[in-house]
């Protein structure tokens, strides 16, 4: 057998699988409403960047910044004013109102992320073609191809040494080994992009380009919201300037629990504690979209 045949075949296969996988990774299954990209508000940017968990955190932090809520060092949140009947989103205030004005922060974050208002943001973004369901039908094909490519690379690497007459003294098997290492790492990266390891919100290509441009424009980030909330929406809790509040949020990360029904992905909840377990780092529940 020609010594170059195995590394060449593996390279062609890996390139083809990666190309198909990346193409599916940014396809939302809906026509993209491009005009919506310039109309997104703070919570929509947060959902797009980090899922329902981050959108919920931004909603809570906005109320903390305006002194509508207070949180103590033990993570207990209390409302400083009653919920408005039709106020700007006060899913947070309504949750607290049902609990007579107080709730542990961990529980509040979970409930707000699962609220109709926050889940409705995901519904609108999906319908407008700005996010893709992590496990939407055709994604299963490139996902399994990517999984198969990793052990296939190991087989190709071993076979390269076995079929070469010169064995380890030849350069071809070593070239094949390098290609296997690079190809396997690329497959793992593509699996992360597809949301296989811990399902997450996947922005479609136009939405991702919008986020990348926005993150490079400090003035545009500052214009999203007063203070640091724009940066929190795009990057997460690490950008919040108050170290005390930030530490309280980190200690009050939602814990794993049974997911609630989802409105926007048709399966398990994208706002479940599994998805919210990293707090503002975002994420959606395993199996979302199945």
GROMACS .gro file of C-alpha atoms in nm:
model
  290
    1UNK     CA    1   0.000   0.000   0.000
    2UNK     CA    2   0.124   0.348  -0.080
    3UNK     CA    3   0.245   0.508   0.245
    4UNK     CA    4   0.077   0.841   0.168
    5UNK     CA    5  -0.267   0.688   0.107
    6UNK     CA    6  -0.374   0.659   0.474
    7UNK     CA    7  -0.285   1.015   0.585
    8UNK     CA    8  -0.433   1.155   0.263
    9UNK     CA    9  -0.760   0.964   0.308
   10UNK     CA   10  -0.789   1.067   0.672
   11UNK     CA   11  -0.720   1.431   0.587
   12UNK     CA   12  -0.984   1.438   0.314
   13UNK     CA   13  -1.242   1.269   0.539
   14UNK     CA   14  -1.173   1.499   0.836
   15UNK     CA   15  -1.186   1.812   0.620
   16UNK     CA   16  -1.519   1.706   0.470
   17UNK     CA   17  -1.674   1.623   0.809
   18UNK     CA   18  -1.555   1.950   0.963
   19UNK     CA   19  -1.686   2.150   0.669
   20UNK     CA   20  -2.032   1.994   0.696
   21UNK     CA   21  -2.037   2.026   1.076
   22UNK     CA   22  -1.941   2.393   1.078
   23UNK     CA   23  -2.200   2.462   0.811
   24UNK     CA   24  -2.473   2.305   1.024
   25UNK     CA   25  -2.346   2.470   1.343
   26UNK     CA   26  -2.452   2.817   1.229
   27UNK     CA   27  -2.772   2.722   1.051
   28UNK     CA   28  -3.078   2.808   1.254
   29UNK     CA   29  -3.341   2.649   1.032
   30UNK     CA   30  -3.527   2.981   1.001
   31UNK     CA   31  -3.493   3.275   0.764
   32UNK     CA   32  -3.279   3.535   0.936
   33UNK     CA   33  -3.460   3.862   1.004
   34UNK     CA   34  -3.154   4.082   0.964
   35UNK     CA   35  -3.332   4.401   1.066
   36UNK     CA   36  -3.371   4.251   1.413
   37UNK     CA   37  -2.995   4.255   1.465
   38UNK     CA   38  -3.003   4.633   1.512
   39UNK     CA   39  -3.314   4.622   1.732
   40UNK     CA   40  -3.196   4.383   2.003
   41UNK     CA   41  -3.231   4.508   2.360
   42UNK     CA   42  -3.012   4.433   2.659
   43UNK     CA   43  -3.180   4.107   2.759
   44UNK     CA   44  -3.188   3.982   2.401
   45UNK     CA   45  -2.815   4.044   2.368
   46UNK     CA   46  -2.766   3.860   2.697
   47UNK     CA   47  -2.974   3.562   2.580
   48UNK     CA   48  -2.792   3.556   2.247
   49UNK     CA   49  -2.452   3.559   2.419
   50UNK     CA   50  -2.517   3.333   2.716
   51UNK     CA   51  -2.864   3.185   2.712
   52UNK     CA   52  -3.156   3.222   2.950
   53UNK     CA   53  -2.933   3.214   3.258
   54UNK     CA   54  -2.744   3.525   3.155
   55UNK     CA   55  -3.061   3.707   3.052
   56UNK     CA   56  -3.202   3.633   3.398
   57UNK     CA   57  -2.885   3.755   3.568
   58UNK     CA   58  -2.892   4.080   3.371
   59UNK     CA   59  -3.256   4.134   3.471
   60UNK     CA   60  -3.171   4.084   3.839
   61UNK     CA   61  -2.857   4.299   3.827
   62UNK     CA   62  -3.044   4.584   3.659
   63UNK     CA   63  -3.289   4.591   3.951
   64UNK     CA   64  -3.005   4.572   4.203
   65UNK     CA   65  -2.834   4.868   4.035
   66UNK     CA   66  -3.151   5.077   4.066
   67UNK     CA   67  -3.205   4.974   4.431
   68UNK     CA   68  -3.531   4.801   4.345
   69UNK     CA   69  -3.379   4.488   4.501
   70UNK     CA   70  -3.140   4.429   4.787
   71UNK     CA   71  -2.926   4.120   4.841
   72UNK     CA   72  -2.737   4.033   5.158
   73UNK     CA   73  -2.412   3.840   5.187
   74UNK     CA   74  -2.604   3.518   5.251
   75UNK     CA   75  -2.770   3.547   4.910
   76UNK     CA   76  -3.115   3.644   5.034
   77UNK     CA   77  -3.291   3.884   4.795
   78UNK     CA   78  -3.567   4.120   4.906
   79UNK     CA   79  -3.774   4.359   4.698
   80UNK     CA   80  -3.756   4.727   4.786
   81UNK     CA   81  -4.075   4.804   4.596
   82UNK     CA   82  -4.383   4.606   4.484
   83UNK     CA   83  -4.408   4.457   4.137
   84UNK     CA   84  -4.545   4.692   3.873
   85UNK     CA   85  -4.855   4.570   3.692
   86UNK     CA   86  -4.704   4.627   3.350
   87UNK     CA   87  -4.354   4.748   3.434
   88UNK     CA   88  -4.057   4.673   3.216
   89UNK     CA   89  -4.030   4.312   3.264
   90UNK     CA   90  -4.052   4.261   3.592
   91UNK     CA   91  -4.049   3.884   3.590
   92UNK     CA   92  -3.803   3.919   3.878
   93UNK     CA   93  -4.038   4.141   4.079
   94UNK     CA   94  -4.337   3.917   4.011
   95UNK     CA   95  -4.146   3.610   4.129
   96UNK     CA   96  -4.054   3.791   4.448
   97UNK     CA   97  -4.407   3.922   4.492
   98UNK     CA   98  -4.541   3.566   4.489
   99UNK     CA   99  -4.291   3.484   4.762
  100UNK     CA  100  -4.392   3.783   4.976
  101UNK     CA  101  -4.093   3.990   4.870
  102UNK     CA  102  -3.800   3.762   4.953
  103UNK     CA  103  -3.622   3.460   4.806
  104UNK     CA  104  -3.272   3.306   4.803
  105UNK     CA  105  -3.074   3.432   4.504
  106UNK     CA  106  -3.013   3.079   4.377
  107UNK     CA  107  -3.386   3.009   4.363
  108UNK     CA  108  -3.461   3.352   4.216
  109UNK     CA  109  -3.213   3.303   3.930
  110UNK     CA  110  -3.363   2.966   3.845
  111UNK     CA  111  -3.721   3.093   3.848
  112UNK     CA  112  -3.649   3.408   3.648
  113UNK     CA  113  -3.461   3.209   3.383
  114UNK     CA  114  -3.763   2.977   3.352
  115UNK     CA  115  -4.014   3.264   3.342
  116UNK     CA  116  -4.241   3.332   3.047
  117UNK     CA  117  -4.063   3.661   2.976
  118UNK     CA  118  -3.713   3.514   2.952
  119UNK     CA  119  -3.823   3.201   2.765
  120UNK     CA  120  -4.018   3.429   2.531
  121UNK     CA  121  -3.691   3.600   2.438
  122UNK     CA  122  -3.557   3.265   2.321
  123UNK     CA  123  -3.874   3.201   2.124
  124UNK     CA  124  -3.844   3.532   1.941
  125UNK     CA  125  -3.474   3.491   1.868
  126UNK     CA  126  -3.534   3.142   1.731
  127UNK     CA  127  -3.829   3.251   1.518
  128UNK     CA  128  -3.620   3.538   1.380
  129UNK     CA  129  -3.340   3.299   1.283
  130UNK     CA  130  -3.087   3.445   1.527
  131UNK     CA  131  -3.029   3.132   1.735
  132UNK     CA  132  -3.026   2.766   1.643
  133UNK     CA  133  -3.151   2.477   1.851
  134UNK     CA  134  -2.844   2.290   1.979
  135UNK     CA  135  -2.968   1.947   1.872
  136UNK     CA  136  -3.187   2.033   1.572
  137UNK     CA  137  -3.249   1.736   1.343
  138UNK     CA  138  -2.971   1.754   1.080
  139UNK     CA  139  -2.710   1.826   1.347
  140UNK     CA  140  -2.720   1.462   1.451
  141UNK     CA  141  -2.551   1.359   1.125
  142UNK     CA  142  -2.232   1.569   1.155
  143UNK     CA  143  -2.227   1.507   1.529
  144UNK     CA  144  -2.194   1.132   1.490
  145UNK     CA  145  -1.947   1.177   1.203
  146UNK     CA  146  -1.733   1.394   1.430
  147UNK     CA  147  -1.747   1.139   1.710
  148UNK     CA  148  -1.650   0.862   1.466
  149UNK     CA  149  -1.358   1.060   1.326
  150UNK     CA  150  -1.173   1.065   1.659
  151UNK     CA  151  -1.130   0.684   1.701
  152UNK     CA  152  -1.089   0.653   1.324
  153UNK     CA  153  -0.784   0.876   1.358
  154UNK     CA  154  -0.629   0.639   1.611
  155UNK     CA  155  -0.686   0.347   1.376
  156UNK     CA  156  -0.532   0.543   1.089
  157UNK     CA  157  -0.227   0.634   1.298
  158UNK     CA  158  -0.159   0.272   1.396
  159UNK     CA  159  -0.226   0.146   1.044
  160UNK     CA  160   0.021   0.400   0.906
  161UNK     CA  161   0.304   0.237   1.100
  162UNK     CA  162   0.192  -0.118   1.017
  163UNK     CA  163   0.157  -0.087   0.640
  164UNK     CA  164   0.477   0.112   0.579
  165UNK     CA  165   0.771  -0.109   0.487
  166UNK     CA  166   1.022   0.116   0.662
  167UNK     CA  167   0.808   0.130   0.979
  168UNK     CA  168   0.894   0.408   1.221
  169UNK     CA  169   1.196   0.512   1.014
  170UNK     CA  170   0.966   0.644   0.741
  171UNK     CA  171   0.828   0.997   0.760
  172UNK     CA  172   0.478   0.907   0.637
  173UNK     CA  173   0.351   0.739   0.957
  174UNK     CA  174   0.471   1.034   1.163
  175UNK     CA  175   0.298   1.274   0.927
  176UNK     CA  176  -0.018   1.068   0.966
  177UNK     CA  177   0.016   1.088   1.346
  178UNK     CA  178   0.045   1.467   1.334
  179UNK     CA  179  -0.264   1.486   1.112
  180UNK     CA  180  -0.455   1.262   1.353
  181UNK     CA  181  -0.370   1.484   1.650
  182UNK     CA  182  -0.468   1.801   1.463
  183UNK     CA  183  -0.783   1.640   1.321
  184UNK     CA  184  -0.896   1.508   1.660
  185UNK     CA  185  -0.853   1.847   1.823
  186UNK     CA  186  -1.048   2.010   1.541
  187UNK     CA  187  -1.329   1.755   1.585
  188UNK     CA  188  -1.351   1.827   1.958
  189UNK     CA  189  -1.367   2.201   1.883
  190UNK     CA  190  -1.644   2.140   1.628
  191UNK     CA  191  -1.838   1.929   1.880
  192UNK     CA  192  -1.819   2.216   2.126
  193UNK     CA  193  -1.940   2.452   1.854
  194UNK     CA  194  -2.237   2.226   1.787
  195UNK     CA  195  -2.323   2.231   2.155
  196UNK     CA  196  -2.273   1.858   2.210
  197UNK     CA  197  -2.091   1.884   2.543
  198UNK     CA  198  -2.354   2.057   2.760
  199UNK     CA  199  -2.613   2.194   2.518
  200UNK     CA  200  -2.615   2.570   2.482
  201UNK     CA  201  -2.760   2.851   2.278
  202UNK     CA  202  -2.593   2.858   1.937
  203UNK     CA  203  -2.609   3.195   1.757
  204UNK     CA  204  -2.649   3.172   1.381
  205UNK     CA  205  -2.382   3.324   1.157
  206UNK     CA  206  -2.534   3.674   1.119
  207UNK     CA  207  -2.597   3.696   1.494
  208UNK     CA  208  -2.244   3.581   1.574
  209UNK     CA  209  -2.096   3.841   1.341
  210UNK     CA  210  -2.310   4.106   1.511
  211UNK     CA  211  -2.183   3.999   1.854
  212UNK     CA  212  -1.821   4.000   1.740
  213UNK     CA  213  -1.851   4.353   1.598
  214UNK     CA  214  -2.030   4.474   1.910
  215UNK     CA  215  -1.766   4.334   2.143
  216UNK     CA  216  -1.500   4.534   1.961
  217UNK     CA  217  -1.693   4.861   1.998
  218UNK     CA  218  -1.668   4.992   2.355
  219UNK     CA  219  -1.906   5.280   2.286
  220UNK     CA  220  -2.175   5.047   2.151
  221UNK     CA  221  -2.137   4.817   2.452
  222UNK     CA  222  -2.172   5.112   2.690
  223UNK     CA  223  -2.483   5.227   2.500
  224UNK     CA  224  -2.663   4.898   2.566
  225UNK     CA  225  -2.731   4.986   2.929
  226UNK     CA  226  -2.614   5.213   3.210
  227UNK     CA  227  -2.305   5.110   3.401
  228UNK     CA  228  -2.152   4.773   3.326
  229UNK     CA  229  -2.466   4.580   3.233
  230UNK     CA  230  -2.387   4.590   2.860
  231UNK     CA  231  -2.053   4.421   2.925
  232UNK     CA  232  -2.218   4.167   3.156
  233UNK     CA  233  -2.473   4.084   2.885
  234UNK     CA  234  -2.199   4.016   2.630
  235UNK     CA  235  -1.927   3.858   2.845
  236UNK     CA  236  -2.084   3.745   3.170
  237UNK     CA  237  -2.056   3.816   3.543
  238UNK     CA  238  -1.680   3.861   3.533
  239UNK     CA  239  -1.742   4.209   3.388
  240UNK     CA  240  -1.955   4.322   3.683
  241UNK     CA  241  -1.750   4.575   3.882
  242UNK     CA  242  -1.881   4.509   4.235
  243UNK     CA  243  -1.671   4.221   4.376
  244UNK     CA  244  -1.909   4.163   4.669
  245UNK     CA  245  -2.217   4.118   4.450
  246UNK     CA  246  -2.015   3.912   4.205
  247UNK     CA  247  -1.903   3.676   4.481
  248UNK     CA  248  -2.261   3.643   4.611
  249UNK     CA  249  -2.375   3.544   4.262
  250UNK     CA  250  -2.095   3.290   4.230
  251UNK     CA  251  -2.189   3.129   4.561
  252UNK     CA  252  -2.555   3.124   4.455
  253UNK     CA  253  -2.518   2.947   4.122
  254UNK     CA  254  -2.829   2.736   4.048
  255UNK     CA  255  -2.788   2.367   4.122
  256UNK     CA  256  -2.889   2.077   3.901
  257UNK     CA  257  -3.254   1.977   3.917
  258UNK     CA  258  -3.524   1.827   3.701
  259UNK     CA  259  -3.570   2.055   3.395
  260UNK     CA  260  -3.899   2.232   3.335
  261UNK     CA  261  -4.086   2.228   3.002
  262UNK     CA  262  -3.943   2.463   2.743
  263UNK     CA  263  -4.145   2.701   2.532
  264UNK     CA  264  -3.895   2.787   2.266
  265UNK     CA  265  -3.713   2.464   2.187
  266UNK     CA  266  -3.997   2.217   2.222
  267UNK     CA  267  -3.806   1.982   2.449
  268UNK     CA  268  -3.655   2.026   2.793
  269UNK     CA  269  -3.602   2.371   2.929
  270UNK     CA  270  -3.328   2.596   2.801
  271UNK     CA  271  -3.355   2.782   3.128
  272UNK     CA  272  -3.320   2.483   3.355
  273UNK     CA  273  -3.065   2.478   3.635
  274UNK     CA  274  -2.847   2.249   3.423
  275UNK     CA  275  -2.819   2.529   3.174
  276UNK     CA  276  -2.800   2.792   3.441
  277UNK     CA  277  -2.551   2.612   3.662
  278UNK     CA  278  -2.268   2.834   3.541
  279UNK     CA  279  -2.469   3.146   3.617
  280UNK     CA  280  -2.402   3.418   3.365
  281UNK     CA  281  -2.172   3.187   3.175
  282UNK     CA  282  -2.501   3.082   3.012
  283UNK     CA  283  -2.595   2.747   2.869
  284UNK     CA  284  -2.911   2.549   2.809
  285UNK     CA  285  -3.035   2.218   2.931
  286UNK     CA  286  -2.906   1.891   2.797
  287UNK     CA  287  -3.132   1.769   2.520
  288UNK     CA  288  -3.278   2.109   2.437
  289UNK     CA  289  -3.426   2.095   2.093
  290UNK     CA  290  -3.453   1.718   2.074
   0.00000   0.00000   0.00000
